Amino acid sequence: MTTDATSSGPPTGLRESKKQETRQLISDVATGLFLAQGFEQTTIAEIAAAARVAKKTVTNYFPRKEDLALDHQDAFTASLAGTVTGRQAGESALSALRRAFADAAADADPVAGFSGLDFARMIADSPTLSARLRDLHDLREAALADALADATGSPRGDITPRTAAALLGAVHRTLFQRIQELTLTGQDNARISATVIAEADSAFGLLEPSLADYAAA
């Protein structure tokens, strides 16, 4: 008979599964309340009560209230850098990012900005969420700059990858905002996808003269 200390509690996999379930429950409850009564008007205490957990449990999983609403933020900030790191042989950073955006738009990916009308309105109506979203765009651009520096063998912080990241990040930021704008007009995802894929072709095309071969794998 084993006396392993780990046998006194549930297996690690089960504990992690329960944590993920709790996190998802809190996120789902919070989103429902945000959509029903507005982000600014909803308190952490209300979310905790609705989810039937302690207030501290909510803040342990989500240190900031904005984290409850923008639960794709980690994937969002890493998305452009990840595309550059995983680009195909012979593919430039611009080509990889252009391809990845077209794929995301075709799939109506929430990380690209396809959030649905109610969610888009919630963000537009909240100064806190709008400000946090701008911060996330900045963080995504900074991560892209580091990925471009690594891809080209430049020091992190070098002006060239930072400038390239600023240009590429600006296109993605503009397209994200465009998706949100079209969502707020009530257009469905299929129509929005068709519009922004065509517009993305023009937007990325503006960068071809300077970045067509930059950071080719």
PDB file of C-alpha atoms in Angstrom:
ATOM      1  CA  MET A   1       0.000   0.000   0.000  1.00  0.00           C
ATOM      2  CA  THR A   2       1.542   3.290  -1.073  1.00  0.00           C
ATOM      3  CA  THR A   3       1.949   6.252   1.249  1.00  0.00           C
ATOM      4  CA  ASP A   4       2.708   8.735  -1.570  1.00  0.00           C
ATOM      5  CA  ALA A   5       1.600  12.196  -0.419  1.00  0.00           C
ATOM      6  CA  THR A   6      -0.072  12.842  -3.762  1.00  0.00           C
ATOM      7  CA  SER A   7      -2.561  10.060  -3.043  1.00  0.00           C
ATOM      8  CA  SER A   8      -4.252  12.208  -0.382  1.00  0.00           C
ATOM      9  CA  GLY A   9      -5.723  14.551  -2.968  1.00  0.00           C
ATOM     10  CA  PRO A  10      -7.267  14.363  -6.408  1.00  0.00           C
ATOM     11  CA  PRO A  11      -4.950  13.670  -9.369  1.00  0.00           C
ATOM     12  CA  THR A  12      -3.219  16.670 -10.892  1.00  0.00           C
ATOM     13  CA  GLY A  13      -5.172  16.312 -14.130  1.00  0.00           C
ATOM     14  CA  LEU A  14      -8.483  16.357 -12.264  1.00  0.00           C
ATOM     15  CA  ARG A  15      -7.477  19.410 -10.225  1.00  0.00           C
ATOM     16  CA  GLU A  16      -6.485  21.290 -13.367  1.00  0.00           C
ATOM     17  CA  SER A  17      -9.716  20.268 -15.048  1.00  0.00           C
ATOM     18  CA  LYS A  18     -11.748  21.583 -12.106  1.00  0.00           C
ATOM     19  CA  LYS A  19      -9.799  24.847 -12.147  1.00  0.00           C
ATOM     20  CA  GLN A  20     -10.488  25.268 -15.850  1.00  0.00           C
ATOM     21  CA  GLU A  21     -14.179  24.528 -15.323  1.00  0.00           C
ATOM     22  CA  THR A  22     -14.365  27.128 -12.544  1.00  0.00           C
ATOM     23  CA  ARG A  23     -12.540  29.691 -14.653  1.00  0.00           C
ATOM     24  CA  GLN A  24     -14.857  29.091 -17.600  1.00  0.00           C
ATOM     25  CA  LEU A  25     -17.947  29.291 -15.372  1.00  0.00           C
ATOM     26  CA  ILE A  26     -16.853  32.645 -13.956  1.00  0.00           C
ATOM     27  CA  SER A  27     -16.046  33.965 -17.426  1.00  0.00           C
ATOM     28  CA  ASP A  28     -19.401  32.848 -18.837  1.00  0.00           C
ATOM     29  CA  VAL A  29     -21.358  34.320 -15.919  1.00  0.00           C
ATOM     30  CA  ALA A  30     -19.439  37.598 -16.138  1.00  0.00           C
ATOM     31  CA  THR A  31     -19.998  37.880 -19.892  1.00  0.00           C
ATOM     32  CA  GLY A  32     -23.712  37.334 -19.416  1.00  0.00           C
ATOM     33  CA  LEU A  33     -23.904  40.085 -16.809  1.00  0.00           C
ATOM     34  CA  PHE A  34     -21.768  42.467 -18.869  1.00  0.00           C
ATOM     35  CA  LEU A  35     -24.015  42.007 -21.892  1.00  0.00           C
ATOM     36  CA  ALA A  36     -27.171  42.373 -19.842  1.00  0.00           C
ATOM     37  CA  GLN A  37     -26.298  45.441 -17.796  1.00  0.00           C
ATOM     38  CA  GLY A  38     -23.038  46.864 -19.165  1.00  0.00           C
ATOM     39  CA  PHE A  39     -19.400  46.377 -18.220  1.00  0.00           C
ATOM     40  CA  GLU A  40     -19.030  49.538 -16.165  1.00  0.00           C
ATOM     41  CA  GLN A  41     -22.239  48.866 -14.235  1.00  0.00           C
ATOM     42  CA  THR A  42     -21.344  45.289 -13.243  1.00  0.00           C
ATOM     43  CA  THR A  43     -19.339  44.662 -10.071  1.00  0.00           C
ATOM     44  CA  ILE A  44     -17.025  41.801  -9.136  1.00  0.00           C
ATOM     45  CA  ALA A  45     -19.282  41.103  -6.146  1.00  0.00           C
ATOM     46  CA  GLU A  46     -22.259  40.605  -8.475  1.00  0.00           C
ATOM     47  CA  ILE A  47     -20.255  38.239 -10.654  1.00  0.00           C
ATOM     48  CA  ALA A  48     -19.107  36.221  -7.644  1.00  0.00           C
ATOM     49  CA  ALA A  49     -22.659  35.957  -6.326  1.00  0.00           C
ATOM     50  CA  ALA A  50     -24.053  34.882  -9.689  1.00  0.00           C
ATOM     51  CA  ALA A  51     -21.294  32.288 -10.136  1.00  0.00           C
ATOM     52  CA  ARG A  52     -21.707  31.126  -6.511  1.00  0.00           C
ATOM     53  CA  VAL A  53     -18.043  31.573  -5.695  1.00  0.00           C
ATOM     54  CA  ALA A  54     -16.146  33.865  -3.343  1.00  0.00           C
ATOM     55  CA  LYS A  55     -15.151  37.296  -4.607  1.00  0.00           C
ATOM     56  CA  LYS A  56     -11.515  36.339  -3.993  1.00  0.00           C
ATOM     57  CA  THR A  57     -11.969  33.322  -6.270  1.00  0.00           C
ATOM     58  CA  VAL A  58     -12.976  35.643  -9.104  1.00  0.00           C
ATOM     59  CA  THR A  59      -9.950  37.895  -8.610  1.00  0.00           C
ATOM     60  CA  ASN A  60      -7.615  34.910  -8.283  1.00  0.00           C
ATOM     61  CA  TYR A  61      -8.600  33.747 -11.749  1.00  0.00           C
ATOM     62  CA  PHE A  62      -9.052  37.240 -13.210  1.00  0.00           C
ATOM     63  CA  PRO A  63      -6.868  39.873 -11.488  1.00  0.00           C
ATOM     64  CA  ARG A  64      -8.510  42.695 -13.419  1.00  0.00           C
ATOM     65  CA  LYS A  65     -12.159  43.124 -14.258  1.00  0.00           C
ATOM     66  CA  GLU A  66     -11.253  43.667 -17.917  1.00  0.00           C
ATOM     67  CA  ASP A  67      -9.744  40.178 -18.016  1.00  0.00           C
ATOM     68  CA  LEU A  68     -13.234  38.758 -17.517  1.00  0.00           C
ATOM     69  CA  ALA A  69     -14.496  40.403 -20.691  1.00  0.00           C
ATOM     70  CA  LEU A  70     -11.411  40.082 -22.897  1.00  0.00           C
ATOM     71  CA  ASP A  71     -10.655  36.435 -22.253  1.00  0.00           C
ATOM     72  CA  HIS A  72      -8.917  35.929 -25.622  1.00  0.00           C
ATOM     73  CA  GLN A  73      -6.280  38.517 -24.767  1.00  0.00           C
ATOM     74  CA  ASP A  74      -3.338  36.118 -24.432  1.00  0.00           C
ATOM     75  CA  ALA A  75      -4.046  34.595 -27.853  1.00  0.00           C
ATOM     76  CA  PHE A  76      -4.560  38.090 -29.239  1.00  0.00           C
ATOM     77  CA  THR A  77      -1.265  39.566 -28.050  1.00  0.00           C
ATOM     78  CA  ALA A  78       0.685  36.511 -29.227  1.00  0.00           C
ATOM     79  CA  SER A  79      -1.062  36.105 -32.585  1.00  0.00           C
ATOM     80  CA  LEU A  80       1.126  38.210 -34.901  1.00  0.00           C
ATOM     81  CA  ALA A  81       4.401  37.095 -33.334  1.00  0.00           C
ATOM     82  CA  GLY A  82       3.265  33.487 -33.594  1.00  0.00           C
ATOM     83  CA  THR A  83       2.463  33.886 -37.264  1.00  0.00           C
ATOM     84  CA  VAL A  84       5.937  35.257 -37.977  1.00  0.00           C
ATOM     85  CA  THR A  85       7.643  32.537 -35.945  1.00  0.00           C
ATOM     86  CA  GLY A  86       5.684  29.832 -37.752  1.00  0.00           C
ATOM     87  CA  ARG A  87       5.930  31.278 -41.268  1.00  0.00           C
ATOM     88  CA  GLN A  88       6.550  28.894 -44.135  1.00  0.00           C
ATOM     89  CA  ALA A  89       9.897  28.395 -45.850  1.00  0.00           C
ATOM     90  CA  GLY A  90      10.621  31.301 -48.160  1.00  0.00           C
ATOM     91  CA  GLU A  91       7.680  33.279 -46.796  1.00  0.00           C
ATOM     92  CA  SER A  92       8.219  36.875 -45.683  1.00  0.00           C
ATOM     93  CA  ALA A  93       6.665  38.276 -42.520  1.00  0.00           C
ATOM     94  CA  LEU A  94       4.288  40.373 -44.617  1.00  0.00           C
ATOM     95  CA  SER A  95       3.157  37.397 -46.696  1.00  0.00           C
ATOM     96  CA  ALA A  96       2.650  35.240 -43.612  1.00  0.00           C
ATOM     97  CA  LEU A  97       0.640  37.889 -41.787  1.00  0.00           C
ATOM     98  CA  ARG A  98      -1.409  38.634 -44.878  1.00  0.00           C
ATOM     99  CA  ARG A  99      -2.241  34.950 -45.336  1.00  0.00           C
ATOM    100  CA  ALA A 100      -3.032  34.452 -41.664  1.00  0.00           C
ATOM    101  CA  PHE A 101      -5.399  37.407 -41.586  1.00  0.00           C
ATOM    102  CA  ALA A 102      -7.283  36.171 -44.653  1.00  0.00           C
ATOM    103  CA  ASP A 103      -7.668  32.762 -43.000  1.00  0.00           C
ATOM    104  CA  ALA A 104      -8.845  34.309 -39.722  1.00  0.00           C
ATOM    105  CA  ALA A 105     -11.343  36.541 -41.520  1.00  0.00           C
ATOM    106  CA  ALA A 106     -12.699  33.629 -43.525  1.00  0.00           C
ATOM    107  CA  ASP A 107     -13.193  31.717 -40.257  1.00  0.00           C
ATOM    108  CA  ALA A 108     -14.713  34.760 -38.484  1.00  0.00           C
ATOM    109  CA  ASP A 109     -12.126  34.261 -35.744  1.00  0.00           C
ATOM    110  CA  PRO A 110     -12.944  36.184 -32.515  1.00  0.00           C
ATOM    111  CA  VAL A 111      -9.221  36.948 -32.083  1.00  0.00           C
ATOM    112  CA  ALA A 112      -9.341  38.883 -35.376  1.00  0.00           C
ATOM    113  CA  GLY A 113     -12.268  40.953 -34.106  1.00  0.00           C
ATOM    114  CA  PHE A 114     -15.381  38.931 -34.921  1.00  0.00           C
ATOM    115  CA  SER A 115     -17.116  39.332 -31.574  1.00  0.00           C
ATOM    116  CA  GLY A 116     -20.797  39.621 -32.453  1.00  0.00           C
ATOM    117  CA  LEU A 117     -23.004  42.699 -32.210  1.00  0.00           C
ATOM    118  CA  ASP A 118     -23.741  42.643 -28.475  1.00  0.00           C
ATOM    119  CA  PHE A 119     -20.101  42.168 -27.509  1.00  0.00           C
ATOM    120  CA  ALA A 120     -18.882  44.836 -29.940  1.00  0.00           C
ATOM    121  CA  ARG A 121     -21.426  47.265 -28.532  1.00  0.00           C
ATOM    122  CA  MET A 122     -20.357  46.452 -24.983  1.00  0.00           C
ATOM    123  CA  ILE A 123     -16.747  47.321 -25.814  1.00  0.00           C
ATOM    124  CA  ALA A 124     -17.697  50.486 -27.693  1.00  0.00           C
ATOM    125  CA  ASP A 125     -19.821  51.641 -24.739  1.00  0.00           C
ATOM    126  CA  SER A 126     -17.090  51.015 -22.157  1.00  0.00           C
ATOM    127  CA  PRO A 127     -14.206  53.495 -21.810  1.00  0.00           C
ATOM    128  CA  THR A 128     -12.378  50.933 -19.652  1.00  0.00           C
ATOM    129  CA  LEU A 129     -12.591  48.131 -22.219  1.00  0.00           C
ATOM    130  CA  SER A 130     -11.776  50.467 -25.107  1.00  0.00           C
ATOM    131  CA  ALA A 131      -8.641  51.629 -23.301  1.00  0.00           C
ATOM    132  CA  ARG A 132      -7.641  48.060 -22.449  1.00  0.00           C
ATOM    133  CA  LEU A 133      -8.095  47.021 -26.065  1.00  0.00           C
ATOM    134  CA  ARG A 134      -5.702  49.782 -27.153  1.00  0.00           C
ATOM    135  CA  ASP A 135      -3.193  48.462 -24.611  1.00  0.00           C
ATOM    136  CA  LEU A 136      -3.541  44.955 -26.050  1.00  0.00           C
ATOM    137  CA  HIS A 137      -2.870  46.252 -29.561  1.00  0.00           C
ATOM    138  CA  ASP A 138       0.316  47.878 -28.221  1.00  0.00           C
ATOM    139  CA  LEU A 139       1.376  44.661 -26.492  1.00  0.00           C
ATOM    140  CA  ARG A 140       0.725  42.673 -29.674  1.00  0.00           C
ATOM    141  CA  GLU A 141       2.869  45.087 -31.664  1.00  0.00           C
ATOM    142  CA  ALA A 142       5.704  44.862 -29.125  1.00  0.00           C
ATOM    143  CA  ALA A 143       5.621  41.052 -29.287  1.00  0.00           C
ATOM    144  CA  LEU A 144       5.685  41.253 -33.079  1.00  0.00           C
ATOM    145  CA  ALA A 145       8.725  43.555 -32.955  1.00  0.00           C
ATOM    146  CA  ASP A 146      10.589  41.010 -30.824  1.00  0.00           C
ATOM    147  CA  ALA A 147       9.639  38.188 -33.211  1.00  0.00           C
ATOM    148  CA  LEU A 148      10.837  40.208 -36.201  1.00  0.00           C
ATOM    149  CA  ALA A 149      14.108  41.023 -34.434  1.00  0.00           C
ATOM    150  CA  ASP A 150      14.680  37.328 -33.732  1.00  0.00           C
ATOM    151  CA  ALA A 151      13.739  36.394 -37.295  1.00  0.00           C
ATOM    152  CA  THR A 152      16.240  38.822 -38.804  1.00  0.00           C
ATOM    153  CA  GLY A 153      19.021  38.388 -36.265  1.00  0.00           C
ATOM    154  CA  SER A 154      18.654  41.972 -35.060  1.00  0.00           C
ATOM    155  CA  PRO A 155      18.923  43.054 -31.433  1.00  0.00           C
ATOM    156  CA  ARG A 156      15.575  43.362 -29.698  1.00  0.00           C
ATOM    157  CA  GLY A 157      14.740  47.041 -29.556  1.00  0.00           C
ATOM    158  CA  ASP A 158      16.470  47.760 -32.880  1.00  0.00           C
ATOM    159  CA  ILE A 159      14.670  50.450 -34.858  1.00  0.00           C
ATOM    160  CA  THR A 160      14.123  48.380 -38.019  1.00  0.00           C
ATOM    161  CA  PRO A 161      12.014  45.546 -36.539  1.00  0.00           C
ATOM    162  CA  ARG A 162      10.213  48.069 -34.344  1.00  0.00           C
ATOM    163  CA  THR A 163       9.313  50.148 -37.389  1.00  0.00           C
ATOM    164  CA  ALA A 164       8.247  47.093 -39.384  1.00  0.00           C
ATOM    165  CA  ALA A 165       6.109  45.933 -36.452  1.00  0.00           C
ATOM    166  CA  ALA A 166       4.524  49.387 -36.188  1.00  0.00           C
ATOM    167  CA  LEU A 167       3.554  49.321 -39.870  1.00  0.00           C
ATOM    168  CA  LEU A 168       2.254  45.752 -39.802  1.00  0.00           C
ATOM    169  CA  GLY A 169       0.546  46.321 -36.469  1.00  0.00           C
ATOM    170  CA  ALA A 170      -1.184  49.427 -37.801  1.00  0.00           C
ATOM    171  CA  VAL A 171      -2.740  47.437 -40.647  1.00  0.00           C
ATOM    172  CA  HIS A 172      -3.995  44.791 -38.229  1.00  0.00           C
ATOM    173  CA  ARG A 173      -5.275  47.426 -35.810  1.00  0.00           C
ATOM    174  CA  THR A 174      -7.149  49.173 -38.613  1.00  0.00           C
ATOM    175  CA  LEU A 175      -8.662  45.922 -39.861  1.00  0.00           C
ATOM    176  CA  PHE A 176      -9.712  44.949 -36.335  1.00  0.00           C
ATOM    177  CA  GLN A 177     -11.437  48.305 -35.931  1.00  0.00           C
ATOM    178  CA  ARG A 178     -13.052  47.886 -39.337  1.00  0.00           C
ATOM    179  CA  ILE A 179     -14.514  44.523 -38.309  1.00  0.00           C
ATOM    180  CA  GLN A 180     -15.897  46.104 -35.154  1.00  0.00           C
ATOM    181  CA  GLU A 181     -17.390  49.014 -37.107  1.00  0.00           C
ATOM    182  CA  LEU A 182     -19.112  46.709 -39.573  1.00  0.00           C
ATOM    183  CA  THR A 183     -20.341  44.508 -36.734  1.00  0.00           C
ATOM    184  CA  LEU A 184     -21.930  47.534 -35.070  1.00  0.00           C
ATOM    185  CA  THR A 185     -23.860  48.287 -38.261  1.00  0.00           C
ATOM    186  CA  GLY A 186     -25.526  44.892 -37.906  1.00  0.00           C
ATOM    187  CA  GLN A 187     -23.807  43.088 -40.791  1.00  0.00           C
ATOM    188  CA  ASP A 188     -23.404  39.321 -40.478  1.00  0.00           C
ATOM    189  CA  ASN A 189     -20.009  37.633 -40.327  1.00  0.00           C
ATOM    190  CA  ALA A 190     -20.115  36.345 -43.906  1.00  0.00           C
ATOM    191  CA  ARG A 191     -20.593  39.828 -45.305  1.00  0.00           C
ATOM    192  CA  ILE A 192     -17.991  41.334 -42.979  1.00  0.00           C
ATOM    193  CA  SER A 193     -15.485  38.650 -43.946  1.00  0.00           C
ATOM    194  CA  ALA A 194     -15.944  39.333 -47.657  1.00  0.00           C
ATOM    195  CA  THR A 195     -15.504  43.065 -47.110  1.00  0.00           C
ATOM    196  CA  VAL A 196     -12.416  42.969 -44.917  1.00  0.00           C
ATOM    197  CA  ILE A 197     -10.632  40.290 -46.953  1.00  0.00           C
ATOM    198  CA  ALA A 198     -10.850  42.592 -49.976  1.00  0.00           C
ATOM    199  CA  GLU A 199      -9.855  45.632 -47.931  1.00  0.00           C
ATOM    200  CA  ALA A 200      -6.976  43.753 -46.310  1.00  0.00           C
ATOM    201  CA  ASP A 201      -5.550  43.024 -49.742  1.00  0.00           C
ATOM    202  CA  SER A 202      -5.362  46.756 -50.414  1.00  0.00           C
ATOM    203  CA  ALA A 203      -4.062  47.597 -46.942  1.00  0.00           C
ATOM    204  CA  PHE A 204      -1.278  45.018 -46.950  1.00  0.00           C
ATOM    205  CA  GLY A 205      -0.493  45.958 -50.535  1.00  0.00           C
ATOM    206  CA  LEU A 206       0.564  49.399 -49.343  1.00  0.00           C
ATOM    207  CA  LEU A 207       3.439  47.748 -47.465  1.00  0.00           C
ATOM    208  CA  GLU A 208       4.710  45.653 -50.361  1.00  0.00           C
ATOM    209  CA  PRO A 209       7.269  48.221 -51.638  1.00  0.00           C
ATOM    210  CA  SER A 210       9.084  48.292 -48.306  1.00  0.00           C
ATOM    211  CA  LEU A 211       8.410  44.930 -46.650  1.00  0.00           C
ATOM    212  CA  ALA A 212       7.838  42.418 -49.462  1.00  0.00           C
ATOM    213  CA  ASP A 213      11.043  40.493 -48.671  1.00  0.00           C
ATOM    214  CA  TYR A 214      11.551  41.495 -45.049  1.00  0.00           C
ATOM    215  CA  ALA A 215      12.185  38.649 -42.598  1.00  0.00           C
ATOM    216  CA  ALA A 216      11.826  35.932 -45.233  1.00  0.00           C
ATOM    217  CA  ALA A 217      12.194  32.495 -43.718  1.00  0.00           C
TER     218      ALA A 217
END
